[in-house]
XYZ file of N, CA, C and O in Angstrom:
492
model
N 29.723 54.972 157.644
C 30.691 54.010 157.786
C 31.832 54.777 158.694
O 32.440 55.477 158.030
N 31.939 53.924 159.752
C 33.414 54.568 160.456
C 34.504 53.201 160.160
O 34.330 52.630 159.476
N 35.557 53.662 160.757
C 36.828 52.959 160.718
C 36.510 51.607 161.051
O 37.356 50.747 160.578
N 35.950 51.373 162.238
C 35.532 50.222 162.883
C 34.471 49.316 162.094
O 34.145 48.183 162.080
N 33.753 50.129 161.269
C 32.337 49.349 160.378
C 32.537 48.892 158.818
O 31.917 48.332 158.272
N 34.067 48.836 158.617
C 34.367 48.227 157.364
C 34.423 46.833 157.415
O 34.736 46.191 158.255
N 33.490 46.243 156.337
C 33.242 44.810 156.566
C 34.500 43.838 156.433
O 35.615 44.411 155.863
N 34.869 42.821 157.177
C 35.975 42.238 157.293
C 36.399 41.763 155.749
O 37.567 41.371 155.716
N 35.556 41.272 155.119
C 36.091 40.831 153.767
C 36.099 41.774 152.660
O 36.406 41.654 151.605
N 36.083 43.319 153.193
C 36.695 44.218 152.356
C 37.939 44.872 152.519
O 38.353 45.076 153.654
N 38.907 45.384 151.547
C 39.793 46.196 151.518
C 40.745 45.245 152.516
O 41.598 46.175 153.310
N 40.983 43.933 152.209
C 41.844 43.109 153.162
C 43.305 43.437 153.152
O 43.697 43.395 151.887
N 44.112 43.672 154.068
C 45.405 43.735 153.696
C 46.344 43.091 154.607
O 46.009 42.868 155.891
N 47.614 42.451 154.394
C 48.529 41.599 154.921
C 49.384 42.522 155.885
O 50.065 41.930 156.852
N 49.302 44.002 155.508
C 50.355 44.537 156.386
C 50.062 46.068 156.466
O 48.698 46.429 155.794
N 50.578 47.006 157.148
C 50.139 48.091 157.522
C 50.881 48.871 156.177
O 51.593 48.628 155.869
N 49.984 50.115 156.278
C 50.597 50.994 155.078
C 50.951 52.116 155.677
O 50.562 52.983 156.440
N 52.486 52.360 155.169
C 53.171 53.434 155.475
C 53.844 53.987 153.910
O 54.178 53.599 153.215
N 53.736 55.346 154.284
C 54.450 56.140 152.880
C 55.419 56.964 153.425
O 55.252 58.034 153.746
N 56.565 56.460 153.742
C 58.177 56.666 154.329
C 58.426 58.008 153.122
O 59.400 58.770 153.812
N 58.043 58.023 152.011
C 58.646 59.257 150.871
C 57.763 60.167 151.289
O 58.504 61.297 151.218
N 56.613 60.502 151.362
C 55.774 61.570 151.696
C 55.717 61.869 153.202
O 55.410 63.109 153.283
N 55.764 60.828 153.989
C 55.373 61.093 155.415
C 56.545 60.505 156.220
O 56.162 59.398 156.770
N 57.658 61.039 156.361
C 58.809 60.093 157.017
C 58.456 59.959 158.329
O 59.100 59.039 158.943
N 57.548 60.970 158.856
C 57.459 60.846 160.365
C 56.426 60.358 160.580
O 55.937 60.110 161.814
N 55.515 59.599 159.732
C 54.140 58.856 160.106
C 53.105 59.966 159.443
O 52.899 61.233 159.746
N 51.951 59.464 159.184
C 50.894 60.256 158.581
C 50.075 60.728 159.816
O 49.687 61.849 159.546
N 50.055 60.228 161.051
C 49.343 60.757 161.801
C 49.968 61.792 162.725
O 49.276 62.549 163.071
N 51.567 61.889 162.505
C 51.794 63.308 163.160
C 52.186 64.441 161.983
O 52.584 65.436 162.161
N 51.586 64.250 160.602
C 51.545 65.236 159.753
C 50.946 66.223 159.918
O 50.765 67.393 159.548
N 49.742 65.860 160.335
C 48.895 67.270 160.567
C 47.489 67.396 159.240
O 46.855 67.998 159.775
N 47.904 66.390 158.389
C 47.166 66.226 157.290
C 45.840 65.563 157.664
O 44.830 66.114 156.603
N 45.695 64.541 158.436
C 44.763 63.616 158.422
C 44.254 63.691 159.973
O 44.869 64.015 160.701
N 42.798 63.272 159.813
C 42.282 62.889 161.181
C 42.877 61.784 161.720
O 43.196 61.072 160.963
N 42.462 61.460 162.832
C 42.841 60.007 163.666
C 41.973 58.874 162.986
O 42.700 57.896 162.435
N 40.763 59.229 162.603
C 40.339 58.057 161.955
C 40.738 57.757 160.203
O 40.846 56.570 160.223
N 41.180 58.939 159.675
C 41.577 58.967 158.280
C 42.989 57.950 158.421
O 43.331 57.177 157.597
N 43.853 58.560 159.552
C 45.160 57.693 159.647
C 44.686 56.423 159.767
O 45.427 55.660 159.371
N 43.689 56.074 160.751
C 43.491 54.656 161.039
C 43.136 53.686 159.823
O 43.584 52.633 159.277
N 42.218 54.532 158.881
C 41.983 53.690 157.564
C 42.965 53.479 156.618
O 43.096 52.733 156.445
N 43.879 54.511 156.583
C 44.811 54.574 155.645
C 45.981 53.515 156.225
O 46.504 52.731 155.446
N 46.057 53.436 157.372
C 47.119 52.539 157.881
C 46.613 50.959 157.677
O 47.345 50.125 157.422
N 45.585 50.929 158.135
C 44.991 49.535 157.906
C 44.624 48.883 156.841
O 44.573 47.936 156.545
N 44.286 49.716 156.010
C 43.580 49.457 154.628
C 44.293 49.919 153.447
O 44.065 49.762 152.225
N 45.488 50.663 153.696
C 45.806 51.388 152.525
C 46.896 50.489 151.463
O 46.751 50.767 150.201
N 47.094 49.456 151.678
C 47.895 48.356 150.975
C 46.928 47.905 150.058
O 46.772 47.801 148.656
N 45.796 47.628 150.505
C 44.417 47.128 149.301
C 43.931 48.235 148.701
O 43.766 48.155 147.555
N 43.909 49.673 149.438
C 43.162 50.610 148.747
C 44.371 50.875 147.170
O 43.867 51.236 146.321
N 45.573 51.081 147.667
C 46.665 51.473 146.559
C 46.442 50.156 145.454
O 46.427 50.529 144.358
N 46.422 49.162 145.861
C 46.332 47.950 144.780
C 44.951 47.820 144.096
O 45.129 47.909 142.915
N 43.918 48.402 144.492
C 42.724 48.648 144.217
C 42.782 49.665 142.994
O 42.509 49.804 141.899
N 43.207 50.756 143.706
C 43.231 51.962 142.713
C 44.310 52.006 141.571
O 43.827 52.696 140.469
N 45.436 51.210 141.814
C 46.337 50.885 140.523
C 46.022 50.048 139.535
O 46.481 49.812 138.571
N 44.894 49.167 140.195
C 44.434 48.038 139.185
C 45.374 46.857 139.397
O 45.014 45.900 138.717
N 46.383 46.760 140.328
C 46.972 45.667 140.763
C 45.847 44.525 141.223
O 46.647 43.360 141.336
N 45.038 44.843 141.872
C 44.101 44.080 142.463
C 42.804 44.177 141.754
O 42.274 45.225 141.991
N 42.064 42.940 141.821
C 40.734 43.114 141.504
C 39.543 43.257 142.489
O 40.254 42.505 143.501
N 38.381 44.130 142.367
C 37.654 44.063 143.463
C 37.012 42.586 143.701
O 36.755 42.073 142.833
N 36.714 42.419 144.830
C 36.085 41.182 145.292
C 34.547 41.222 145.649
O 33.812 40.170 145.690
N 34.155 42.416 146.131
C 32.737 42.488 146.538
C 32.764 44.129 145.825
O 33.047 44.793 145.259
N 30.947 44.374 145.916
C 30.503 45.765 145.631
C 30.916 46.995 146.267
O 31.297 48.045 145.620
N 31.396 46.920 147.253
C 32.128 48.055 147.948
C 33.554 48.178 147.250
O 33.847 49.414 147.189
N 33.894 47.169 147.142
C 35.434 47.537 146.550
C 35.302 47.846 144.948
O 35.795 48.830 144.434
N 34.455 47.519 144.404
C 33.996 47.881 142.973
C 33.909 49.462 143.083
O 34.005 50.116 142.045
N 32.868 49.548 143.871
C 32.516 51.100 144.184
C 33.805 51.953 144.213
O 33.939 52.969 143.851
N 34.489 51.456 145.193
C 35.632 52.338 145.471
C 36.607 52.555 144.294
O 37.318 53.684 143.995
N 36.880 51.513 143.669
C 37.278 51.428 142.167
C 37.101 52.710 141.071
O 37.601 53.433 140.472
N 35.811 52.898 141.284
C 34.753 53.677 140.286
C 35.038 55.036 140.842
O 35.171 55.940 139.949
N 35.331 55.180 142.251
C 35.681 56.408 142.704
C 36.553 56.950 142.537
O 36.966 58.192 141.766
N 37.609 55.751 142.494
C 38.978 56.175 142.015
C 39.096 56.412 140.678
O 39.990 57.674 139.988
N 38.398 55.977 139.642
C 38.614 56.437 138.092
C 37.492 57.797 137.905
O 37.662 58.110 136.802
N 37.173 58.324 138.871
C 36.291 59.729 138.734
C 34.778 59.293 138.200
O 34.060 60.279 137.808
N 34.353 58.146 138.241
C 32.862 57.890 137.742
C 32.102 58.029 138.735
O 30.819 58.370 138.450
N 32.302 58.012 140.259
C 31.270 58.359 141.059
C 31.858 59.300 142.041
O 33.178 59.320 142.139
N 31.036 59.950 142.882
C 31.490 60.896 144.106
C 31.900 60.012 145.237
O 31.131 59.014 145.467
N 32.827 60.261 146.079
C 33.031 59.621 147.235
C 31.774 59.810 148.352
O 31.296 61.022 148.444
N 31.661 58.873 148.770
C 30.190 58.939 149.717
C 30.863 58.548 151.080
O 30.532 59.130 152.121
N 31.715 57.328 151.314
C 32.026 56.896 152.560
C 33.285 57.228 152.941
O 33.951 57.732 152.346
N 33.874 57.057 154.372
C 34.973 57.549 154.723
C 36.229 56.918 154.138
O 37.255 57.534 154.149
N 36.178 55.755 153.657
C 37.366 55.216 153.173
C 37.607 55.789 151.931
O 38.713 55.981 151.399
N 36.580 55.990 150.991
C 36.848 56.682 149.676
C 37.286 58.261 149.666
O 38.249 58.643 149.193
N 36.682 58.824 150.940
C 37.019 60.142 151.340
C 38.413 60.156 151.770
O 39.214 61.178 151.113
N 38.706 59.281 152.449
C 40.446 59.235 153.151
C 41.307 58.755 151.984
O 42.251 59.623 152.012
N 41.123 58.025 151.132
C 41.772 57.666 150.004
C 42.139 58.996 148.863
O 43.101 59.400 148.773
N 41.060 59.476 148.459
C 41.024 60.855 147.793
C 41.818 61.998 148.470
O 42.392 62.376 147.807
N 41.799 62.212 149.672
C 42.252 63.104 150.467
C 43.835 62.811 150.457
O 44.693 63.529 150.254
N 44.110 61.483 150.653
C 45.754 61.121 150.627
C 46.148 61.456 149.037
O 47.190 61.931 148.859
N 45.499 61.127 148.361
C 45.746 61.316 146.739
C 46.194 62.565 146.601
O 46.982 63.050 145.892
N 45.169 63.486 147.112
C 45.310 64.949 147.058
C 46.562 65.262 147.446
O 47.100 66.326 146.723
N 46.653 65.068 148.731
C 47.845 65.523 149.336
C 49.051 65.253 148.833
O 50.264 65.856 148.500
N 49.059 63.808 148.221
C 50.665 63.077 147.727
C 50.882 63.778 146.236
O 51.853 64.281 146.093
N 49.708 63.863 145.350
C 50.048 64.300 144.002
C 50.027 65.861 143.945
O 50.557 66.173 142.903
N 49.709 66.510 144.664
C 49.693 68.025 144.410
C 50.816 68.551 144.818
O 51.552 68.123 146.057
N 51.283 69.534 144.373
C 52.549 70.112 144.502
C 52.345 71.117 145.983
O 51.481 71.457 146.226
N 53.587 70.639 146.680
C 53.590 71.576 147.957
C 53.982 72.683 147.726
O 54.473 73.571 146.901
N 53.125 73.556 148.370
C 53.115 75.512 148.090
C 54.324 75.680 149.072
O 54.424 75.387 150.143
N 55.100 76.568 148.681
C 56.252 77.132 149.283
C 55.771 78.700 149.071
O 55.631 79.368 148.061
N 56.280 79.191 150.175
C 55.984 80.751 150.526
C 57.205 81.279 150.909
O 57.930 80.950 151.941
N 57.849 82.361 150.526
C 59.004 82.967 150.653
C 58.595 84.914 150.973
O 57.884 84.917 150.473
N 59.416 84.940 151.857
C 59.474 86.705 151.977
C 60.031 87.440 150.930
O 59.965 88.638 150.604
N 60.834 86.767 150.393
C 61.839 87.740 149.466
C 61.271 87.175 147.764
O 60.842 85.952 147.647
N 61.305 88.143 147.102
C 60.713 88.026 145.823
C 61.947 87.486 144.594
O 63.289 87.553 145.122
N 61.722 87.540 143.559
C 62.677 87.067 142.387
C 63.263 88.231 141.925
O 64.441 88.479 141.414
N 62.599 89.470 141.710
C 63.054 90.474 141.182
C 63.773 91.505 142.154
O 63.046 91.615 143.105
N 64.548 92.274 141.666
C 65.015 93.226 142.806
C 64.141 94.638 142.376
O 64.023 94.852 141.370
N 63.972 95.162 143.349
C 63.293 96.689 143.167
C 64.497 97.520 143.574
O 65.294 97.846 144.569
N 64.356 98.298 142.464
C 65.446 99.361 142.445
C 64.697 100.704 142.996
O 63.669 101.130 142.458
N 65.694 101.590 143.668
C 64.682 102.767 144.232
C 65.313 103.965 143.305
O 66.543 103.786 142.858
N 64.398 105.013 142.707
C 65.272 105.897 141.773
C 64.936 106.962 142.886
O 64.854 107.134 143.989
N 65.933 107.835 142.236
C 66.280 109.113 142.904
C 64.964 109.778 143.209
O 64.906 110.709 144.184
N 63.982 109.974 142.370
C 62.760 110.713 142.566
C 61.945 110.243 143.727
O 61.433 110.990 144.362
N 61.829 109.099 143.896
C 61.214 108.296 144.921
C 61.691 108.564 146.203
O 61.183 108.824 147.460
N 63.287 108.661 146.398
C 63.770 108.770 147.574
C 64.352 110.253 147.960
O 64.875 110.316 149.113
N 63.774 111.090 147.431
C 64.014 112.863 147.784
C 63.162 112.842 149.195
O 62.037 112.496 149.266
N 63.618 113.447 149.965
C 63.372 114.047 151.212
C 63.202 115.514 151.512
O 64.386 116.184 150.909
N 62.618 115.999 151.930
C 62.606 117.381 152.077
C 63.053 117.875 153.563
O 62.897 116.721 154.400
N 64.174 118.912 153.627
C 64.389 118.977 155.185
C 63.485 119.832 155.774
O 62.980 120.955 154.984
N 63.425 119.779 156.982
C 62.630 120.690 157.650
C 63.417 121.462 158.683
O 64.113 120.777 159.389
N 63.194 122.650 158.873
C 63.884 123.530 159.566
C 62.936 123.944 160.781
O 62.102 124.375 160.709
N 63.198 123.200 162.121
C 62.484 123.417 162.999
C 62.492 124.674 163.757
O 61.930 124.731 164.743
N 63.925 125.257 163.596
C 64.009 126.279 164.502
C 63.471 127.502 163.771
O 63.629 128.746 164.439
N 63.205 127.521 162.263
C 62.801 128.788 161.816
C 61.456 129.110 162.088
O 60.507 128.348 161.968
N 61.153 130.345 162.296
C 59.554 130.671 162.917
C 59.260 131.941 161.796
O 59.698 132.718 161.362
Protein backbone atom coordinates (compact mmCIF):
# COMPACT_ATOMS: atom_id res chain seq x y z
CA UNK A 1 0.00 0.00 0.00
CA UNK A 2 1.52 3.34 -0.98
CA UNK A 3 0.28 6.84 -0.27
CA UNK A 4 -1.90 6.89 -3.37
CA UNK A 5 -3.47 3.45 -2.86
CA UNK A 6 -5.24 4.29 0.42
CA UNK A 7 -8.98 3.68 -0.14
CA UNK A 8 -11.01 6.90 -0.26
CA UNK A 9 -13.35 5.72 2.48
CA UNK A 10 -10.46 5.12 4.91
CA UNK A 11 -8.70 7.66 7.11
CA UNK A 12 -10.79 10.59 5.91
CA UNK A 13 -9.66 13.97 7.19
CA UNK A 14 -11.15 17.38 6.51
CA UNK A 15 -7.83 19.21 6.94
CA UNK A 16 -4.08 18.67 6.79
CA UNK A 17 -2.20 17.44 9.85
CA UNK A 18 0.58 19.67 11.19
CA UNK A 19 2.50 19.23 14.42
CA UNK A 20 3.80 22.72 15.08
CA UNK A 21 4.89 21.84 18.60
CA UNK A 22 7.27 19.05 17.63
CA UNK A 23 7.94 20.08 14.01
CA UNK A 24 7.68 23.89 13.83
CA UNK A 25 9.30 23.98 10.37
CA UNK A 26 7.24 21.08 9.07
CA UNK A 27 7.66 17.32 9.05
CA UNK A 28 9.03 17.38 5.51
CA UNK A 29 11.96 19.58 6.51
CA UNK A 30 12.82 17.67 9.67
CA UNK A 31 14.69 14.81 8.03
CA UNK A 32 12.89 12.31 10.25
CA UNK A 33 10.50 11.04 7.58
CA UNK A 34 10.56 10.08 3.91
CA UNK A 35 8.49 12.06 1.42
CA UNK A 36 5.91 9.26 1.25
CA UNK A 37 5.61 9.19 5.06
CA UNK A 38 5.19 12.98 5.17
CA UNK A 39 2.44 12.76 2.55
CA UNK A 40 0.62 10.06 4.55
CA UNK A 41 0.94 11.97 7.82
CA UNK A 42 -0.12 15.33 6.39
CA UNK A 43 -3.07 13.97 4.40
CA UNK A 44 -4.41 11.45 6.93
CA UNK A 45 -2.80 12.45 10.24
CA UNK A 46 -5.92 14.08 11.67
CA UNK A 47 -7.91 10.86 11.20
CA UNK A 48 -5.00 8.69 12.36
CA UNK A 49 -4.65 10.72 15.57
CA UNK A 50 -8.39 10.55 16.24
CA UNK A 51 -8.43 6.78 15.69
CA UNK A 52 -5.33 6.23 17.82
CA UNK A 53 -6.63 8.19 20.82
CA UNK A 54 -10.14 6.73 20.55
CA UNK A 55 -12.01 9.95 19.77
CA UNK A 56 -13.15 8.48 16.43
CA UNK A 57 -14.54 5.00 15.88
CA UNK A 58 -13.21 2.86 13.02
CA UNK A 59 -15.50 2.79 9.98
CA UNK A 60 -14.01 -0.17 8.12
CA UNK A 61 -11.67 -3.11 8.53
CA UNK A 62 -8.56 -1.14 7.56
CA UNK A 63 -9.23 1.44 10.26
CA UNK A 64 -10.03 -1.28 12.80
CA UNK A 65 -6.70 -2.94 12.03
CA UNK A 66 -4.95 0.42 12.49
CA UNK A 67 -6.53 0.81 15.94
CA UNK A 68 -5.36 -2.68 16.92
CA UNK A 69 -1.83 -1.87 15.72
CA UNK A 70 -1.86 1.30 17.85
CA UNK A 71 -2.97 -0.74 20.86
CA UNK A 72 -0.07 -3.16 20.30
CA UNK A 73 -2.25 -6.15 19.44
CA UNK A 74 -0.93 -6.48 15.87
CA UNK A 75 2.37 -5.73 14.15
CA UNK A 76 2.37 -2.92 11.57
CA UNK A 77 2.23 -4.16 7.98
CA UNK A 78 1.22 -1.31 5.68
CA UNK A 79 2.78 2.11 5.12
CA UNK A 80 0.08 3.99 7.03
CA UNK A 81 0.61 1.95 10.18
CA UNK A 82 4.39 2.14 9.91
CA UNK A 83 4.37 5.90 9.28
CA UNK A 84 2.10 6.59 12.27
CA UNK A 85 4.14 4.40 14.63
CA UNK A 86 7.34 6.06 13.43
CA UNK A 87 5.76 9.46 14.10
CA UNK A 88 4.66 8.36 17.58
CA UNK A 89 8.13 7.01 18.32
CA UNK A 90 9.76 10.31 17.29
CA UNK A 91 7.33 12.46 19.25
CA UNK A 92 7.12 10.39 22.43
CA UNK A 93 10.77 9.38 22.82
CA UNK A 94 13.03 11.92 24.51
CA UNK A 95 15.45 13.83 22.34
CA UNK A 96 19.07 12.76 22.59
CA UNK A 97 21.44 15.54 23.59
CA UNK A 98 25.17 15.10 23.34
CA UNK A 99 27.76 17.42 24.76
CA UNK A 100 31.52 17.57 24.79
CA UNK A 101 31.61 18.58 28.42
CA UNK A 102 31.08 16.23 31.33
CA UNK A 103 29.31 16.91 34.57
CA UNK A 104 32.19 16.03 36.85
CA UNK A 105 35.44 17.92 37.06
CA UNK A 106 38.59 16.02 36.40
CA UNK A 107 41.30 17.18 38.76
CA UNK A 108 44.89 16.55 37.91
CA UNK A 109 47.09 15.22 40.67
CA UNK A 110 50.75 16.10 41.09
CA UNK A 111 51.84 12.52 40.48
CA UNK A 112 50.26 12.38 37.04
CA UNK A 113 51.60 15.71 35.83
CA UNK A 114 55.28 15.31 36.70
CA UNK A 115 57.58 15.52 33.76
CA UNK A 116 61.20 14.52 33.46
CA UNK A 117 63.60 17.08 32.23
CA UNK A 118 65.83 15.85 29.47
CA UNK A 119 69.20 17.40 29.01
CA UNK A 120 69.93 17.23 25.30
CA UNK A 121 73.39 18.83 25.62
CA UNK A 122 74.76 16.15 27.96
CA UNK A 123 76.65 13.35 26.33
